[in-house]
Coordinates of C-alpha atoms (C1' of nucleotides) in Angstrom, one line a residue:
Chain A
X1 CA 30.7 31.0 147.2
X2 CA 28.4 31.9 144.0
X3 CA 30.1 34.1 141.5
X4 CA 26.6 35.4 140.9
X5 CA 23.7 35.2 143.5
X6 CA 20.3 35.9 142.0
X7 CA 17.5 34.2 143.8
X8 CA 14.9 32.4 141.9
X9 CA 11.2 34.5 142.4
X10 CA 8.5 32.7 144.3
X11 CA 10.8 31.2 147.2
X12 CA 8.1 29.1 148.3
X13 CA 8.8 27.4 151.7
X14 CA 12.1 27.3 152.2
X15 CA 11.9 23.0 151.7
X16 CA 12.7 22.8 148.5
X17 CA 16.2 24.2 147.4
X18 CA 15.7 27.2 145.1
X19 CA 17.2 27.7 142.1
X20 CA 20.2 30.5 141.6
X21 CA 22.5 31.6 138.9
X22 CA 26.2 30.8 139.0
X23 CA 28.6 31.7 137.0
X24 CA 31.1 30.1 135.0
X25 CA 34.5 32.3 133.9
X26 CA 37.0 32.3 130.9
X27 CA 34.9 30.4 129.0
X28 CA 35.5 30.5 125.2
X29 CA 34.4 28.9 121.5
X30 CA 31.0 28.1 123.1
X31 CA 27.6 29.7 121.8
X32 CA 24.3 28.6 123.2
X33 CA 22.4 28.9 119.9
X34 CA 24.6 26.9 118.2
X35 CA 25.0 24.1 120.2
X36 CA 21.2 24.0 121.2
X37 CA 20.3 24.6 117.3
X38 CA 22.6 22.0 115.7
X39 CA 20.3 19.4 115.9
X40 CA 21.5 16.9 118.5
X41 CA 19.0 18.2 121.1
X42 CA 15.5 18.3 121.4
X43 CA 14.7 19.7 124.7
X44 CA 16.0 23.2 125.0
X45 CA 13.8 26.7 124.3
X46 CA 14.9 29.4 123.5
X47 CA 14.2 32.5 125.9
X48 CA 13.4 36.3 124.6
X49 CA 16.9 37.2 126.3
X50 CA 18.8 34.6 124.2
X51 CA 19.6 32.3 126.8
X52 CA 17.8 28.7 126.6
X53 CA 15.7 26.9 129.3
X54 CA 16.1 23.0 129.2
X55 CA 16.1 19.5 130.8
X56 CA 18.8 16.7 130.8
X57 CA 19.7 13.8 132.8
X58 CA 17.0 14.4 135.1
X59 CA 17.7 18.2 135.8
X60 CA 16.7 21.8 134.6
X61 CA 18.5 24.5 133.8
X62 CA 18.4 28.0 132.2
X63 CA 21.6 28.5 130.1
X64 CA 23.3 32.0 128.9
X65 CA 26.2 32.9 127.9
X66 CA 28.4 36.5 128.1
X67 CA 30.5 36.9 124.8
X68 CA 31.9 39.9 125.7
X69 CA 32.7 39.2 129.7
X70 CA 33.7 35.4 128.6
X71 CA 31.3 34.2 131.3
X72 CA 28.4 31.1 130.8
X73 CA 25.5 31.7 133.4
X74 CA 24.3 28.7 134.5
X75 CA 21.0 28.8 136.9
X76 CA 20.0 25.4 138.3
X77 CA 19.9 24.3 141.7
X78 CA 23.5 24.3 142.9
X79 CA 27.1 25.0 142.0
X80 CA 27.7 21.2 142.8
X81 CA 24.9 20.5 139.9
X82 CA 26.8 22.7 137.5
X83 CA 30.2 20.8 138.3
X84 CA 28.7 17.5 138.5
X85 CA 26.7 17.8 135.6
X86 CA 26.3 20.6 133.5
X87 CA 29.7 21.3 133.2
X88 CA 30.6 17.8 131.9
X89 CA 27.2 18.0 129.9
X90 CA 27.6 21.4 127.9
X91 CA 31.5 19.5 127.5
X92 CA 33.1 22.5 128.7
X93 CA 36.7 21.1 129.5
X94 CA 37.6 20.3 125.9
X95 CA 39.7 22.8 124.1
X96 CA 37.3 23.5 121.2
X97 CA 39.8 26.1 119.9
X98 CA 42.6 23.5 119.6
X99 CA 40.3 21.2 117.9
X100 CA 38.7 23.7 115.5
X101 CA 41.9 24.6 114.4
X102 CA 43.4 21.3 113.4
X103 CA 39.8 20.7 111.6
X104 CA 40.2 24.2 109.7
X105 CA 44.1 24.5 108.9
X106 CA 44.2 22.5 105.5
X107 CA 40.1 22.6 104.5
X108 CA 39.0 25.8 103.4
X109 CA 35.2 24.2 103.6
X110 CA 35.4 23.3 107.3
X111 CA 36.9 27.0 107.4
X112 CA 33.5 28.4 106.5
X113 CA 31.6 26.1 108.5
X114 CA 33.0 26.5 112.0
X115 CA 33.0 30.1 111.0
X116 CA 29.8 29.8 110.8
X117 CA 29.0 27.6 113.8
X118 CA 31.7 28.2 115.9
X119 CA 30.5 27.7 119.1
X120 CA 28.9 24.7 118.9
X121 CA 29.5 21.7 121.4
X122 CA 28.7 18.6 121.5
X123 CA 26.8 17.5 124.5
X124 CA 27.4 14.4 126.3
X125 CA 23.8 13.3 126.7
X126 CA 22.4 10.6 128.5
X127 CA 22.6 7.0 126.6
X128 CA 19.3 6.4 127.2
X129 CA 17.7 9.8 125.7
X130 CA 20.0 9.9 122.6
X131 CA 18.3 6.2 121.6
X132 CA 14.6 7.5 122.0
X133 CA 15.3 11.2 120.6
X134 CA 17.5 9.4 117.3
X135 CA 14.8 6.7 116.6
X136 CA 11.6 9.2 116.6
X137 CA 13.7 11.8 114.5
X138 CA 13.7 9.6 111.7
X139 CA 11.6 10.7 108.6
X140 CA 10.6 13.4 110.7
X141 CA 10.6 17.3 111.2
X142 CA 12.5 19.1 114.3
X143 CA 9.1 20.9 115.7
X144 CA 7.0 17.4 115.1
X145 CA 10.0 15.4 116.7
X146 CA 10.1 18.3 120.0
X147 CA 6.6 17.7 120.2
X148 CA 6.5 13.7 120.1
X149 CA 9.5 13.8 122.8
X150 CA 7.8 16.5 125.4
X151 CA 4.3 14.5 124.8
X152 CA 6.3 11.1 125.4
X153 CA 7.7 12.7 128.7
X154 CA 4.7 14.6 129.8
X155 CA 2.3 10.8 129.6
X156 CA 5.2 8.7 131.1
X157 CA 8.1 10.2 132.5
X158 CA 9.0 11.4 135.8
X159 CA 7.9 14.9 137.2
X160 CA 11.3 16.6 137.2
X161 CA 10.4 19.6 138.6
X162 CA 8.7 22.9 138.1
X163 CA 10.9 25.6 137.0
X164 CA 9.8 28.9 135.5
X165 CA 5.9 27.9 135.9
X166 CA 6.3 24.9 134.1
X167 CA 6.3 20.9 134.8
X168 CA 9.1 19.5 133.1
X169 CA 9.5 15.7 133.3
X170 CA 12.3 13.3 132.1
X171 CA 11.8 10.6 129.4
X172 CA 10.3 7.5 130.9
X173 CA 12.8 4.6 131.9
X174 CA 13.2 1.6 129.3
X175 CA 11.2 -0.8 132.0
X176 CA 8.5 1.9 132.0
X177 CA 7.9 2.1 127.8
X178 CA 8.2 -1.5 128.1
X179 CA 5.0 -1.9 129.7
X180 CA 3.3 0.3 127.3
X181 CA 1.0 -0.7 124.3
X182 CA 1.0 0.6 120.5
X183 CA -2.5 2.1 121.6
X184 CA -1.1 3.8 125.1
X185 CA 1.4 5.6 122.5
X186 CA -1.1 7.0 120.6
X187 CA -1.7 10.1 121.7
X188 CA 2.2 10.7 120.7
X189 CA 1.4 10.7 117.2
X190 CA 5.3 8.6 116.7
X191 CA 3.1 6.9 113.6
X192 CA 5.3 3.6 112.9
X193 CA 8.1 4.9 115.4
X194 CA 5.7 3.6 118.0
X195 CA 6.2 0.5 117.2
X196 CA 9.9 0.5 116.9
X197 CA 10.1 2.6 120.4
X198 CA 8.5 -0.5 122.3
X199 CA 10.8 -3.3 120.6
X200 CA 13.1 -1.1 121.6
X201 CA 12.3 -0.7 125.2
X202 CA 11.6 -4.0 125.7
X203 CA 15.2 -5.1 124.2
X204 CA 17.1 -2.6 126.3
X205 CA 14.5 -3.4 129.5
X206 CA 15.9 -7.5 129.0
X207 CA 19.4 -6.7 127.3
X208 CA 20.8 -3.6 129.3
X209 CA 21.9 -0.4 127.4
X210 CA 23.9 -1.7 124.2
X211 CA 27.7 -0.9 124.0
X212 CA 28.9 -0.6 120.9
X213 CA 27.6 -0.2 117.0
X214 CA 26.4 -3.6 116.5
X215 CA 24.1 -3.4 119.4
X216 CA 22.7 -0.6 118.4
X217 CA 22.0 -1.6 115.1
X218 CA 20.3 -4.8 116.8
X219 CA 17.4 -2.6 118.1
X220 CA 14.5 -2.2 116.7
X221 CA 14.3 1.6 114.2
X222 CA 17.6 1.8 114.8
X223 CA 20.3 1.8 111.4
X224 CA 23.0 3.3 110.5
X225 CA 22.2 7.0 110.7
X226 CA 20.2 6.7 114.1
X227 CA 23.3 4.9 115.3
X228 CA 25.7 7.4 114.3
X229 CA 23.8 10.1 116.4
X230 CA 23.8 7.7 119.2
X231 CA 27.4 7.4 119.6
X232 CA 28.5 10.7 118.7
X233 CA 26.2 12.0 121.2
X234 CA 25.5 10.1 123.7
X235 CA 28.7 7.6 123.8
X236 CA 31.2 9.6 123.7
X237 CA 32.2 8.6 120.3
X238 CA 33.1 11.8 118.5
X239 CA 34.8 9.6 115.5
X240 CA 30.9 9.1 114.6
X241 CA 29.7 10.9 111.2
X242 CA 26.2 9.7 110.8
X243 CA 25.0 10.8 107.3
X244 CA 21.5 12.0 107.0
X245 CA 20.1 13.9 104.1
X246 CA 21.2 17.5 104.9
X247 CA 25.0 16.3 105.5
X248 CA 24.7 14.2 102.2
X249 CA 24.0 17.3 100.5
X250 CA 26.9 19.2 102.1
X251 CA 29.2 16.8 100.9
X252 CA 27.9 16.7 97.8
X253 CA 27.8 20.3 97.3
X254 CA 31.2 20.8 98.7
X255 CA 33.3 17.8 98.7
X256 CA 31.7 17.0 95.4
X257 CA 31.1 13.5 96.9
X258 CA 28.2 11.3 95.7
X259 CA 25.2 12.4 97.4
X260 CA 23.2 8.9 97.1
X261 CA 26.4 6.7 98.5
X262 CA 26.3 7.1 102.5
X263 CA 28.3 4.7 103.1
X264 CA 30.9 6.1 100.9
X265 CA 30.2 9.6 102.5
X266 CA 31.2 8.2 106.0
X267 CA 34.3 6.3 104.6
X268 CA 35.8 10.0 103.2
X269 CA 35.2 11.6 106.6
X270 CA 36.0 9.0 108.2
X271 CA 39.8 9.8 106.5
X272 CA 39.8 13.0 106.3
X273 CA 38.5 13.9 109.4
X274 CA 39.5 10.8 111.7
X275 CA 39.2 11.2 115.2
X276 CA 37.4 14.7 114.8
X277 CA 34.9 13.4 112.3
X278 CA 31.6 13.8 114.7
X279 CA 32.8 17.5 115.4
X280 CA 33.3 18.3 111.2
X281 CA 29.9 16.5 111.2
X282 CA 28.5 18.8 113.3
X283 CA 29.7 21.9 111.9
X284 CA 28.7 20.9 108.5
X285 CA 25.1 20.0 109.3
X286 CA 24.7 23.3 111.3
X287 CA 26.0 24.9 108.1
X288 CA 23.8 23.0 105.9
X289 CA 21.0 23.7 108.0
X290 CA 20.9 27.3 107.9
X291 CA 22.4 27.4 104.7
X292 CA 20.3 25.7 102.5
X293 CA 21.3 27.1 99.2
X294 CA 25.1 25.9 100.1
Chain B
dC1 C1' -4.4 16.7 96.2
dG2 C1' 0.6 14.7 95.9
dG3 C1' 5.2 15.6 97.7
dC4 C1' 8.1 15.4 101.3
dA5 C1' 10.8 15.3 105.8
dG6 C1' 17.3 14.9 110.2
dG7 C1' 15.4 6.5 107.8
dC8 C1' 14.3 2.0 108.6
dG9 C1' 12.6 -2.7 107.7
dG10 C1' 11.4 -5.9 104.5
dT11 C1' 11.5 -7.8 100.0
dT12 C1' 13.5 -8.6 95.8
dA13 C1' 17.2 -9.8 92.3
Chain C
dT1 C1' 24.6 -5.8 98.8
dA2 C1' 22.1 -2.8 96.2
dA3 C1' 17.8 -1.1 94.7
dC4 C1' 13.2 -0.4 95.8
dC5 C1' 9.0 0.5 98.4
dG6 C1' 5.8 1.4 102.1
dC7 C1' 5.2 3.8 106.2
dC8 C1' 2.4 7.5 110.5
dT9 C1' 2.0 12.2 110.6
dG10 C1' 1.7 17.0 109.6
dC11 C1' 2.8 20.8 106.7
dC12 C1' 3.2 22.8 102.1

DNA sequence: CGGCAGGCGGTTA
DNA sequence: TAACCGCCTGCC
C-alpha cells in the first residue's frame, strides 16, 4: 500500500503503468540540492518546488524531500522501483550521521564543510554512465558538460520514457558508441572528448566494463582524476579522493597543502580521511564550489 | 581578442 | 617522473 497516492495527470490508456508518488519515512542527513548539486551528476533538474526531476539506470524519477516531516517523496512508476532502485541509488541505508560524525569530530575544516553540505549523498550510479559523464567533464564547464550528455542521449540512446511532457533517453550502450564515427559525434560538440569517447567504447565494447584503477586508467581520456570519480561514484569505492582543480584549491586553502602536487593531495586524504576519503571529498568540493572565496 | 574551465595524452629532459 | 604544451568548445 502507497504511503502517498497522487496519480500522475494525463492517465492515457490505462496500458502503460502511470507514475505515482510514494513515500519514504524517517529519513534523515539527506538534501536533494546537495546531493544533485555536488557535482557527481549530470542529469537531474531542478523544479520551481525544489524537488528535482531526473533519469538513471534506465528510469525517471521526480525527487523531494520533507525536512520538517522527515519524509523523501519519490514519484516513479512503482514502490518496487523505489526499493529496487532508487532506494539503493540515492544510498539511503547508510548512516550518514554516523559517518559525518567520525569525519567532523577531530577536523574543525570538515566541520564547516558538512555543515555546509550536509545532506549530500553519494549515489551509486551506473558503471557505465560514471565513465562517459567523467571523461566529457574534463576541461569542461557543468552547463556545457549537461548539455553534451543530454545531446549524446537524445542522438543515441534509448527512449526511456516520457515523463512530465518530456522524452528522456538513457546513454547509449558501449556496442552502440562503438559503431559511431568522430563525424556522427559532431553535433555533440565533445571537441577532442569525441575521440577519446569512441576508444573508449570500443575498448569496453571488446574488453567488458574494467574492474579496478588500472583498467580504468587503460581507457582512452581517462587519468587519474576521471578515474577517481569513476570509482567513488560508480564502484562503490568511497576510499576514492579524485583531485580536480576546485578540491586542490580547498586543500590548499585549508589544509595548507601544495596546490600543484595532486598526487600528494590524495596521499594526505588518503590518511587522514581513510576509508571515508570519497565522502570528505565530496563535502569539500561542494564547499569549494559555492564557496569560492574559501 | 586572450584567458580559461571539474584533464588528458604526448613529448621532452 | 616531472614539467610542459596543445586541445574542441563556449563564455567572459
Amino acid at each position: 500500500m502507497k504511503d502517498i497516492d497522487m496519480p500522475e495527470s494525463g492517465g492515457e490508456s490505462g496500458e502503460k503503468m502511470g507514475y505515482d508518488c510514494f513515500a519514504v519515512k524517517q529519513i534523515t542527513d539527506f538534501d536533494p540540492r546537495h546531493t544533485f548539486e555536488c557535482g557527481q551528476c549530470f542529469r537531474w533538474y531542478r523544479e520551481e518546488d525544489g524537488s528535482y526531476t531526473g533519469t538513471a539506470l534506465g528510469k525517471i524519477a521526480n525527487i523531494r524531500y520533507d525536512g520538517r516531516e522527515k519524509i523523501l517523496f519519490i514519484c516513479c512508476r512503482s514502490r518496487e522501483e523505489v526499493d529496487t532502485v532508487w532506494k539503493p541509488y540515492l544510498d539511503i541505508g547508510r548512516d550518514y550521521g554516523a559517518l559525518k560524525k567520525q569525519l567532523t569530530e577531530t577536523d574543525p575544516v570538515m566541520r564547516k564543510a558538512v555543515d555546509f553540505g550536509g545532506g549530500i549523498h553519494i549515489l551509486k550510479q551506473d558503471l557505465w554512465e560514471t565513465i562517459v559523464s567523467f571523461l566529457i567533464s574534463q576541461n569542461n564547464h557543468i552547463p556545457r558538460i549537461r548539455g553534451c550528455i543530454e545531446k549524446l542521449a537524445e542522438l543515441y540512446g534509448r527512449l526511456i520514457d516520457e515523463y512530465r511532457g518530456r522524452q528522456w533517453y538513457a546513454l547509449p550502450e558501449p556496442h552502440v558508441l562503438a559503431q559511431l564515427t568522430e563525424e556522427d559525434l559532431a553535433p555533440v560538440r565533445l571537441g577532442y572528448r569525441a575521440k577519446y569517447l569512441l576508444a573508449s567504447a570500443k575498448m569496453v565494447a571488446e574488453q567488458g566494463l574494467p574492474e579496478n584503477d588500472e583498467q580504468l586508467q587503460s581507457l582512452c581520456g581517462i587519468g587519474p582524476k576521471v578515474a577517481g570519480c569513476v570509482r567513488l561514484f560508480g564502484m562503490g569505492r568511497y576510499d576514492a579522493f579524485p583531485v580536480d582543480v576546485w578540491v586542490a584549491r580547498v586543500m590548499h586553502r585549508l589544509y595548507g597543502l601544495e596546490e600543484k602536487d595532486r598526487s600528494g593531495i590524495a596521499r594526505f586524504a588518503g590518511e587522514h580521511f581513510g576509508e571515508l576519503s570519497g565522502f570528505a571529498q565530496q563535502y569539500l568540493f561542494y564547499y569549494a564550489r559555492e564557496n569560492v572565496k574559501v
